[in-house]
Coordinates of C-alpha atoms and ligand atoms in Angstrom, one line a residue:
M1 CA -65.5 18.2 34.5
P2 CA -65.2 15.2 32.3
F3 CA -63.6 12.0 33.8
E4 CA -59.9 11.8 33.3
L5 CA -57.7 8.8 32.9
P6 CA -55.9 8.4 36.2
S7 CA -52.1 8.2 36.0
L8 CA -50.5 4.9 36.9
P9 CA -49.0 5.1 40.4
Y10 CA -45.9 3.3 39.2
A11 CA -43.9 2.8 36.0
H12 CA -45.2 0.5 33.3
D13 CA -42.5 -2.1 34.0
A14 CA -42.8 -1.9 37.8
L15 CA -45.0 -5.0 38.2
E16 CA -42.7 -7.3 36.1
P17 CA -42.2 -10.2 36.0
H18 CA -45.8 -10.7 37.2
I19 CA -47.4 -8.2 34.7
D20 CA -45.3 -7.1 31.8
A21 CA -44.6 -3.6 30.7
R22 CA -46.1 -3.9 27.2
T23 CA -49.4 -5.2 28.6
M24 CA -49.5 -2.3 31.1
E25 CA -48.8 0.2 28.3
I26 CA -51.7 -1.1 26.2
H27 CA -54.0 -1.9 29.0
H28 CA -53.7 1.6 30.6
G29 CA -53.0 3.7 27.6
K30 CA -55.4 2.2 25.1
H31 CA -58.1 0.1 26.9
H32 CA -58.6 2.2 30.0
N33 CA -58.2 5.4 28.0
G34 CA -60.8 4.2 25.6
Y35 CA -63.3 3.5 28.4
T36 CA -62.7 6.9 29.8
T37 CA -63.2 8.7 26.5
K38 CA -66.4 6.7 25.7
L39 CA -67.8 7.2 29.1
N40 CA -67.5 11.0 28.7
A41 CA -69.1 10.8 25.3
A42 CA -72.0 8.7 26.7
I43 CA -72.9 11.1 29.5
A44 CA -72.2 14.4 27.7
G45 CA -75.4 16.5 27.8
T46 CA -77.3 14.0 29.9
E47 CA -78.4 14.2 33.6
L48 CA -75.4 11.9 34.5
E49 CA -72.9 14.6 33.5
G50 CA -71.1 16.0 36.6
K51 CA -72.1 13.1 38.9
S52 CA -69.5 11.0 40.6
I53 CA -68.7 7.6 39.1
D54 CA -69.9 5.9 42.3
T55 CA -73.3 7.6 42.0
I56 CA -73.5 6.8 38.3
L57 CA -72.8 3.1 38.8
T58 CA -75.0 2.7 42.0
N59 CA -78.0 4.2 40.3
L60 CA -77.3 2.8 36.8
D61 CA -80.1 2.0 34.3
M62 CA -78.7 -1.4 33.3
S63 CA -80.2 -1.1 29.9
N64 CA -77.9 1.8 29.2
G65 CA -75.1 -0.2 27.5
A66 CA -72.7 2.6 26.8
V67 CA -72.6 3.8 30.4
R68 CA -72.7 0.3 31.8
N69 CA -69.7 -0.9 29.7
N70 CA -67.6 2.3 29.8
G71 CA -68.5 3.5 33.2
G72 CA -67.7 0.1 34.6
G73 CA -64.5 0.0 32.5
F74 CA -63.5 3.4 33.8
Y75 CA -64.1 2.5 37.5
N76 CA -62.8 -1.1 37.4
H77 CA -59.5 -0.2 35.9
S78 CA -59.0 2.8 38.2
L79 CA -59.4 0.5 41.2
F80 CA -57.3 -2.2 39.6
W81 CA -54.2 0.0 39.2
S82 CA -54.5 1.4 42.7
I83 CA -54.6 -2.0 44.5
M84 CA -51.4 -3.2 42.9
S85 CA -47.8 -2.2 43.8
P86 CA -44.3 -3.4 43.0
D87 CA -43.9 -3.6 46.8
G88 CA -47.1 -5.7 47.1
G89 CA -47.7 -9.3 48.0
G90 CA -47.7 -10.9 51.4
S91 CA -50.9 -11.2 53.3
P92 CA -53.4 -8.7 54.8
S93 CA -53.1 -7.7 58.4
G94 CA -55.2 -5.7 60.9
E95 CA -59.0 -5.5 60.6
L96 CA -59.1 -6.7 57.0
G97 CA -56.9 -9.7 57.8
N98 CA -59.3 -10.6 60.6
A99 CA -62.3 -10.2 58.3
I100 CA -60.6 -12.4 55.7
D101 CA -59.8 -15.1 58.3
E102 CA -63.4 -15.0 59.5
A103 CA -64.9 -15.3 56.0
F104 CA -62.5 -17.8 54.5
D105 CA -60.8 -19.4 57.5
S106 CA -57.3 -18.2 56.5
Y107 CA -55.4 -16.2 53.9
D108 CA -54.9 -19.5 51.9
G109 CA -58.6 -20.1 52.0
F110 CA -59.1 -16.6 50.6
K111 CA -56.6 -17.2 47.8
E112 CA -58.2 -20.5 46.9
K113 CA -61.7 -19.1 46.7
F114 CA -60.6 -15.9 44.9
S115 CA -58.5 -17.9 42.3
A116 CA -61.5 -20.2 41.7
S117 CA -63.7 -17.2 41.1
A118 CA -61.3 -15.6 38.7
G119 CA -60.6 -18.9 37.0
T120 CA -64.1 -20.0 36.4
R121 CA -65.4 -16.7 35.0
F122 CA -66.2 -17.8 31.4
G123 CA -65.0 -15.2 28.8
S124 CA -64.3 -11.7 30.0
G125 CA -64.9 -10.2 33.4
W126 CA -63.6 -9.6 36.9
A127 CA -63.1 -11.3 40.3
W128 CA -63.9 -9.1 43.3
L129 CA -63.5 -8.9 47.1
C130 CA -66.3 -6.8 48.4
V131 CA -67.1 -5.5 51.9
H132 CA -70.6 -5.2 53.3
K133 CA -71.8 -2.7 55.8
G134 CA -70.6 -4.0 59.2
G135 CA -67.4 -5.3 57.7
K136 CA -68.1 -8.8 56.3
V137 CA -66.2 -9.6 53.2
E138 CA -67.3 -11.7 50.2
I139 CA -65.9 -12.9 46.9
C140 CA -67.8 -12.9 43.6
S141 CA -67.2 -12.3 39.9
T142 CA -69.0 -10.3 37.3
P143 CA -69.0 -10.5 33.4
N144 CA -67.6 -7.9 31.0
Q145 CA -67.2 -4.5 32.8
D146 CA -70.0 -5.0 35.3
N147 CA -69.2 -4.0 38.8
P148 CA -70.7 -4.9 42.2
L149 CA -71.9 -1.3 42.7
M150 CA -74.3 -1.7 39.8
P151 CA -77.9 -2.8 40.7
G152 CA -78.3 -6.6 40.9
V153 CA -74.8 -7.4 39.9
G154 CA -72.3 -9.6 41.7
C155 CA -72.2 -9.8 45.5
G156 CA -73.1 -6.2 46.1
G157 CA -71.3 -4.3 48.8
Y158 CA -68.3 -2.2 48.0
P159 CA -65.5 -3.6 45.9
I160 CA -62.1 -3.2 47.6
L161 CA -60.1 -5.6 45.4
G162 CA -60.6 -6.5 41.8
L163 CA -58.8 -8.7 39.3
D164 CA -59.3 -8.1 35.5
V165 CA -59.5 -11.5 33.8
W166 CA -60.1 -10.2 30.3
E167 CA -57.6 -11.7 27.9
H168 CA -56.3 -8.2 27.2
A169 CA -55.0 -8.2 30.8
Y170 CA -52.7 -11.2 30.4
Y171 CA -52.6 -12.7 26.9
L172 CA -49.2 -11.1 25.7
N173 CA -47.3 -12.7 28.6
Y174 CA -49.4 -15.7 29.6
Q175 CA -51.4 -16.5 26.4
N176 CA -54.2 -18.9 27.5
R177 CA -52.6 -19.6 30.9
R178 CA -55.1 -17.6 33.0
P179 CA -54.4 -19.6 36.2
D180 CA -50.7 -18.5 36.0
Y181 CA -51.7 -14.9 35.7
V182 CA -54.1 -15.2 38.6
S183 CA -51.5 -16.8 40.8
A184 CA -48.9 -14.1 39.9
F185 CA -51.4 -11.4 40.8
F186 CA -51.1 -12.3 44.5
N187 CA -47.5 -11.1 44.4
V188 CA -48.5 -7.5 43.5
I189 CA -51.5 -6.9 45.7
N190 CA -51.1 -3.7 47.6
W191 CA -52.7 -4.8 50.9
D192 CA -52.1 -1.4 52.6
K193 CA -54.3 0.1 49.9
V194 CA -57.0 -2.6 50.2
N195 CA -56.9 -2.2 54.0
E196 CA -57.5 1.5 53.6
L197 CA -60.4 0.9 51.3
Y198 CA -61.8 -1.7 53.7
A199 CA -61.7 0.8 56.6
A200 CA -63.4 3.5 54.5
S201 CA -66.1 1.2 53.1
K202 CA -67.2 -1.2 55.9
Ligands
MN1 MN1 -58.9 -4.5 31.3

C-alpha cells in the first residue's frame, strides 16, 4: 500500500488566528501532498516499498536524497498536524509535564529553549521535542526535512512535538516575522496528543 496523505483532524481555518486557513490549505494540500506523492515514487519497486515510515527513516541511507527529503517531509507534516488543535495551548501536565520541568526547570524554560531552537535554525527546517528511552526529553532542530529518527540527525530519541519553520509554514500571514509565528504556535499545541506520544515512546 502506498503512503496516503493523512486528513487534517480539523478544518483549514480552525487554527486561526494563529495559523491562517490559506496557509493550511497550501501547506497540507500542496506541500504535504507533494512529499507523499514523491515518497511513493521514490520507494516504488525498491526494498523500501511496504515498510513503515518509522522503519524507513530509522534505517535510512542518508545519501538517498529522494527518500530523505520526501520521507522526512511525509513524516514531519503528519506529526505536525496531529500535535496541533483549535482547543490547544496551555501547558503540559502529568508525566510529560514532570519531564519538561526536570529538563528545562519549568514550562517557561521549555518555551524559551524551544523558541530559541526554532528561531535560530538558519533557512528551512524544524524544531523538535524528543523523548529518549527512560523518559528524558530534549530539544533540538534539524535542517530541511531531516528528522531525529534518521541516523546521526538532531538529538535522536523519538520526536513527540515538531514545529515547521520553513517559510511556507508562515510567510503568508507573518512574512519574515518567524518569532511571531513561533510564539503563536504555543497557543495551538495539543498537549493531550503530545502526552500520548510521550507515554508511547519513552
Ligand atoms: Mn512544511
